Structure formats: C-alpha cells, structure tokens
XYZ file of C-alpha atoms in Angstrom:
346
model
C -34.955 162.808 7.629
C -35.056 162.036 11.344
C -31.245 161.990 11.496
C -30.977 165.378 9.815
C -33.473 166.878 12.291
C -31.614 165.332 15.202
C -28.261 166.663 14.026
C -29.644 170.165 13.496
C -31.300 170.308 16.913
C -28.342 168.850 18.764
C -26.078 171.691 17.673
C -28.336 174.009 19.643
C -27.786 172.094 22.865
C -25.158 172.717 25.480
C -23.035 169.691 26.443
C -24.646 167.714 29.243
C -22.627 166.128 32.025
C -24.444 163.618 34.163
C -24.899 163.774 37.903
C -22.674 161.452 39.893
C -25.276 158.712 40.409
C -26.026 158.196 36.705
C -24.584 155.025 35.211
C -24.763 153.222 31.880
C -23.685 149.694 31.057
C -21.460 148.501 28.237
C -19.736 145.468 26.881
C -16.004 146.037 26.617
C -14.444 144.913 23.349
C -11.111 145.196 21.568
C -10.018 145.383 17.957
C -6.635 145.144 16.262
C -5.956 148.441 14.497
C -3.100 149.372 12.133
C -0.429 151.278 14.013
C 0.237 153.520 11.026
C -2.676 153.998 8.625
C -0.551 155.955 6.159
C 2.466 153.665 5.799
C 1.769 150.729 3.531
C 5.188 149.120 3.933
C 4.397 147.503 7.272
C 1.390 145.854 8.885
C 2.051 146.369 12.592
C -1.134 146.562 14.684
C -2.109 147.448 18.236
C -5.218 146.778 20.304
C -7.835 149.528 20.547
C -10.506 149.371 23.235
C -14.131 150.259 22.604
C -17.419 150.008 24.495
C -20.694 148.730 23.045
C -24.286 149.181 24.137
C -26.765 147.456 21.805
C -29.859 147.913 23.997
C -31.598 150.087 21.419
C -30.153 148.568 18.250
C -32.645 147.154 15.771
C -33.767 147.081 12.141
C -32.825 150.143 10.076
C -30.496 151.100 12.889
C -27.718 153.648 13.116
C -24.235 153.577 14.586
C -23.653 156.310 17.152
C -19.903 156.500 17.739
C -18.276 158.736 20.330
C -14.777 159.838 19.335
C -12.699 159.337 22.457
C -10.831 162.186 24.124
C -7.712 162.406 26.256
C -8.534 159.790 28.888
C -10.058 156.431 29.733
C -13.073 155.913 27.505
C -15.290 154.913 30.446
C -15.122 158.466 31.787
C -16.709 159.829 28.611
C -19.204 156.988 28.312
C -20.640 157.736 31.745
C -20.977 161.443 31.004
C -22.667 161.573 27.602
C -26.331 161.164 28.435
C -27.631 162.922 25.312
C -26.534 159.979 23.163
C -28.583 157.569 25.277
C -31.574 159.889 25.338
C -31.946 159.880 21.559
C -30.677 156.346 20.805
C -34.118 154.644 21.041
C -35.557 156.877 18.321
C -32.838 155.824 15.885
C -32.424 152.158 16.876
C -28.845 153.141 17.554
C -25.887 150.927 18.270
C -23.874 152.992 20.775
C -20.100 152.841 20.493
C -17.508 154.653 22.598
C -14.091 154.332 20.973
C -10.981 154.946 23.044
C -8.324 157.297 21.716
C -4.958 155.722 20.965
C -2.360 156.269 23.718
C -5.047 156.605 26.409
C -6.641 154.150 28.799
C -5.821 150.617 27.702
C -5.214 151.531 24.050
C -1.449 151.764 24.326
C 0.376 150.849 21.098
C 3.607 149.952 22.905
C 2.325 149.088 26.372
C 4.297 150.707 29.175
C 6.824 152.040 26.659
C 4.215 154.065 24.777
C 5.164 157.392 26.405
C 8.860 156.739 26.840
C 10.376 158.318 23.720
C 9.566 160.096 20.445
C 10.181 156.786 18.692
C 7.097 155.347 20.374
C 5.000 158.512 20.609
C 5.422 159.328 16.932
C 2.125 157.601 16.142
C 0.135 159.947 18.378
C -1.717 162.342 16.073
C -5.257 163.391 15.300
C -4.927 161.993 11.767
C -4.071 158.536 13.090
C -6.901 158.726 15.655
C -9.438 159.665 12.973
C -8.306 156.737 10.857
C -8.662 154.457 13.903
C -12.301 155.429 14.316
C -13.096 155.010 10.610
C -11.435 151.587 10.602
C -13.584 150.598 13.584
C -16.749 151.921 11.907
C -16.047 149.911 8.774
C -15.569 146.737 10.821
C -18.749 147.372 12.825
C -20.738 147.901 9.636
C -19.613 144.458 8.457
C -20.202 142.838 11.852
C -23.733 144.137 12.317
C -24.868 143.889 8.707
C -27.774 141.584 7.830
C -28.886 139.974 4.603
C -31.704 142.498 4.447
C -29.369 145.503 4.500
C -29.479 147.306 1.179
C -26.636 149.579 2.272
C -24.189 150.070 5.096
C -25.448 151.098 8.507
C -25.217 154.905 8.664
C -22.826 156.259 11.282
C -23.029 159.512 13.242
C -20.028 160.771 15.207
C -20.318 162.442 18.603
C -17.761 164.240 20.706
C -17.121 167.068 23.118
C -14.178 169.450 23.418
C -11.213 167.759 21.686
C -13.480 164.784 20.987
C -15.856 167.244 19.345
C -13.052 168.407 17.103
C -12.477 164.791 16.108
C -16.196 164.264 15.458
C -16.333 167.308 13.166
C -13.141 166.305 11.373
C -14.494 162.786 10.853
C -17.434 164.239 8.931
C -15.169 166.604 7.001
C -12.455 164.104 6.110
C -14.447 160.876 5.802
C -17.910 161.830 4.475
C -18.196 158.386 2.888
C -18.114 156.804 6.369
C -19.853 159.465 8.501
C -23.216 160.930 7.546
C -23.221 163.523 10.337
C -21.474 164.740 13.462
C -22.509 166.304 16.757
C -19.543 168.412 17.855
C -20.181 169.861 21.304
C -17.962 172.718 22.529
C -15.466 171.839 19.801
C -12.772 174.536 19.348
C -11.978 173.594 15.750
C -10.725 177.119 15.003
C -8.656 177.502 18.188
C -5.317 177.580 16.429
C -2.575 180.157 16.174
C -3.447 183.198 14.054
C -7.114 182.151 13.817
C -8.226 183.456 17.215
C -6.663 185.636 19.943
C -4.581 183.388 22.197
C -6.029 184.909 25.379
C -9.690 184.686 24.369
C -10.347 181.429 26.201
C -8.996 182.621 29.547
C -10.875 185.914 29.218
C -14.060 183.824 29.241
C -12.821 181.771 32.195
C -12.062 184.985 34.104
C -15.510 186.369 33.367
C -17.059 183.131 34.679
C -15.233 183.570 37.976
C -16.310 187.214 38.124
C -20.013 186.651 37.420
C -20.457 183.278 39.149
C -17.988 183.929 41.950
C -16.871 187.388 43.009
C -14.649 190.313 42.124
C -12.492 189.545 45.177
C -11.978 186.017 43.861
C -10.787 187.267 40.466
C -8.525 189.922 42.002
C -6.971 187.357 44.354
C -6.178 184.976 41.494
C -4.752 187.790 39.367
C -2.478 188.928 42.220
C -1.374 185.362 42.929
C 0.618 184.899 39.716
C 3.299 187.444 40.590
C 3.307 186.396 44.243
C 3.901 182.757 43.286
C 6.869 183.768 41.123
C 8.440 186.015 43.744
C 7.745 183.691 46.684
C 9.441 180.747 44.968
C 12.656 182.484 43.905
C 14.607 180.577 46.542
C 14.616 177.005 47.830
C 12.878 177.937 51.083
C 9.935 179.508 49.275
C 9.625 176.563 46.928
C 9.548 174.148 49.846
C 7.067 176.214 51.864
C 4.621 176.597 48.972
C 4.717 172.861 48.226
C 3.885 172.164 51.863
C 1.245 174.886 52.041
C -0.587 173.455 49.020
C -0.112 169.861 50.112
C 2.041 168.596 47.256
C 3.543 165.135 47.444
C 7.064 166.370 46.695
C 8.972 169.600 47.253
C 9.491 172.010 44.355
C 13.177 172.259 43.523
C 13.488 173.976 40.141
C 12.091 176.983 38.294
C 10.762 174.596 35.653
C 8.577 172.991 38.310
C 7.180 176.409 39.206
C 6.349 177.014 35.546
C 4.571 173.662 35.540
C 2.755 174.703 38.709
C 1.456 177.843 36.990
C 0.139 175.703 34.112
C -1.382 173.288 36.628
C -3.269 176.161 38.257
C -4.436 177.547 34.923
C -5.789 174.141 33.961
C -7.697 173.853 37.246
C -9.323 177.264 36.813
C -10.337 176.308 33.274
C -11.669 172.942 34.432
C -13.760 174.579 37.155
C -15.342 176.902 34.595
C -15.914 174.077 32.103
C -17.617 171.814 34.652
C -19.589 174.481 36.497
C -22.853 172.544 36.579
C -25.680 173.202 39.086
C -25.395 169.642 40.425
C -22.510 167.465 41.668
C -20.460 165.770 38.940
C -17.488 163.448 38.652
C -16.547 163.994 35.012
C -12.970 165.206 35.509
C -12.809 164.871 39.291
C -15.522 164.724 41.957
C -16.951 168.239 42.256
C -19.804 169.910 44.147
C -22.633 171.742 42.469
C -21.588 175.217 41.243
C -17.860 174.601 41.837
C -16.777 178.102 40.745
C -19.005 179.619 43.428
C -17.706 177.108 45.997
C -14.120 177.932 45.061
C -14.696 181.671 45.367
C -16.627 181.273 48.623
C -13.485 179.810 50.179
C -11.548 182.941 49.227
C -14.346 185.345 50.142
C -14.637 183.817 53.626
C -10.968 184.462 54.459
C -9.351 187.761 55.393
C -5.712 188.258 54.398
C -3.398 191.233 53.997
C -0.041 189.667 53.042
C 1.413 187.274 50.484
C 1.322 184.171 52.646
C -2.282 184.897 53.568
C -3.238 185.152 49.897
C -1.427 181.911 49.049
C -3.130 180.200 51.979
C -6.526 181.333 50.686
C -5.756 180.015 47.200
C -4.619 176.726 48.725
C -7.859 176.374 50.690
C -9.948 177.124 47.608
C -8.010 174.662 45.451
C -9.258 171.817 47.616
C -12.672 172.230 46.000
C -11.059 170.746 42.899
C -8.158 168.693 44.253
C -9.755 167.131 47.327
C -13.522 167.622 47.398
C -14.052 164.087 48.743
C -11.358 164.482 51.400
C -9.584 161.319 50.264
C -6.608 162.822 48.392
C -3.497 162.455 50.524
C -1.390 164.884 48.498
C -1.308 166.617 45.119
C 0.735 165.492 42.140
C 2.133 168.311 40.037
C 1.775 166.599 36.691
C 0.173 163.426 35.432
C 0.749 161.234 32.389
C -2.291 162.774 30.708
C -0.803 166.245 31.059
C 2.465 165.049 29.531
C 0.543 163.475 26.667
C -1.277 166.751 26.152
C 2.066 168.431 25.527
C 2.889 165.679 23.072
C -0.389 166.207 21.241
C 0.307 169.916 20.867
C 3.737 169.164 19.405
C 2.326 166.588 16.995
C -0.358 168.948 15.705
C -3.135 167.304 17.696
C -4.721 170.628 18.579
C-alpha cells in the first residue's frame, strides 16, 4: 500500500530540521485526558494541548500524529517538515500532541514539578496512553457516515519522541498502523549498549567537522574545570568568565556545570545542519565548525586561557543572536529530564 511504501522509505531518511524562516500554521486545541490511565479507582483528568492542521485532510484520509518530546509542542511542529511534505499524498490530518508535564500540558499547574507526589504521573507509559486516548477521540471526531473503518493513524517522532512513536506501534498495534521513528535510541539502556558510545560519536563529530585542537581543548578542560573551582574564588571567577547569572557556590553546582557542558556539545553535534536553525536554540550553519573556529583562532598556554577560549566558543550555542544577558545553569526542562530518567522514561 502507499502507507507501507512511505513507512519503508522514511526509515531511510535522516531527520530534517527546517531553516529558521520556515513556518507552518496550526489550530491549537485541548482535550481532557485521564491523569492515570492505569488506575480505575479515580477519574481525575488534566488538559493536554495538541495542534491540528487539516489543510490536506480529505476522503480516505490518515491521521499523522507526532508524539511530543521534552518541550513545548510548537517547537517540534515547526521543525518536522517531512510530515508536511508527504501529507498531501495521504490526505493526512496532521496532529502534534504535547507531552504531559511540558509546555501547557501541566497536570497540576505550577505545582506539577514541585514534589514526587505531583511528578509521579510522569512516565513514558502514561504519555503513550495519552496519545492513544487522543487518537481514539480524533477517530470519532473526524469519522463520517461513509467510513467503513476507523481512520488509520501513523505515529511520528524524533529522538525521545521517536522512541515513543516506535513504542506506540509496539504496544498499541490496534491503534497505530505504522511509525516513523527518527534517530530513536530505543536500545540505549543500561547493559544493552556501552554507556560511552554516544559521546564517542559526538567527539568524532568535533574531530572531523571541527579540528583536533578543538577536541584536545575540550578534553583538557574537564580536569581544569574541576581543579580551578576547588575554592570559592575559582568558582566565582569561572561563573563571571562564562557569563553566568549567578555565582557558583557548591561542588554540586560544578557537577551540574559539567553536565550542562556535555549537553551543549551533544546538542551542537545533533543540530549540525548546513543552514541556520532554531530548533533547540538559534544556531548558525555548521555550528560545530563555528564552535571549533572560535577555539582555533585563539592562542593560549595556561588554564585561564583555555577556559577563556571555551567560554568564547560556547557563545555559538548560548548567545548566537547576541541577546542573552547571562547564562542559566539549569532549566526546568533539565530538571524534568532527571525526573524522566528516574521514572524509567528513558
């Protein structure tokens, strides 16, 4: 069938992130979703946000549903051009469903992140059930008298969202006829793959797309950061050097800083497109090369010089537009990521 051909071919494609000037339009909608899909003793609900584009929807249509990731759903909707490219061929109703606990889909409002009591409903199993519940409601809403069967639904997703898309097909085959899982690390769990494999690939990206000096500088920086911040003076100086909003005061903050850096290096490798993008943050074309150029252009022979070079290069990611006043060490999304790991999210 056409859908089977599309699904087969799409697995051969790399994920596509749109250039900054691309834009798609949606109607924003909300649906009441069970808070706990697996507890039948209570009927508490919360409001889940989703986006709809019915431009291409027509007779014998298909539901294309994007399984939302860790962030506002609009960010993913504006950076998933492949779905729009193929939607006309399948008369597709395009849906982008927000992940619970992100964006506006907060089960307990401002209290959602405040304690384990409220965060206990954050899990991949609950999120999958959210999406299936939404699909079932959409199939009823868009059904016509001529429909001999339910509208078929195909799940899409990238990265963690790709994991969700694949799991939707695996766990709910009665609701999902296929899934396009782009860059989905469904086997990236303990004892299934070497823990350092991902960052080996990131390092190789910086070596081949940047320079050997860039890689060596980053590798040397880890020990220098630890030694330089052993006292209060070093912590304060590094925070100022790298333009952080607040001064580092504890060793725990330095550990968080190391994770913050690791995440930036990974993000640069993941979004290293040959054109400007704004998927995670505004970035230039070839951001890994731009980052490494900053380091390659500077000469340094001591620790402070190396840290200064890293700080200059980091601005490619943290302040490419020149509008960021100062850097925050950790955001709500990062804290939620820790919560997802603890709850078996990934």
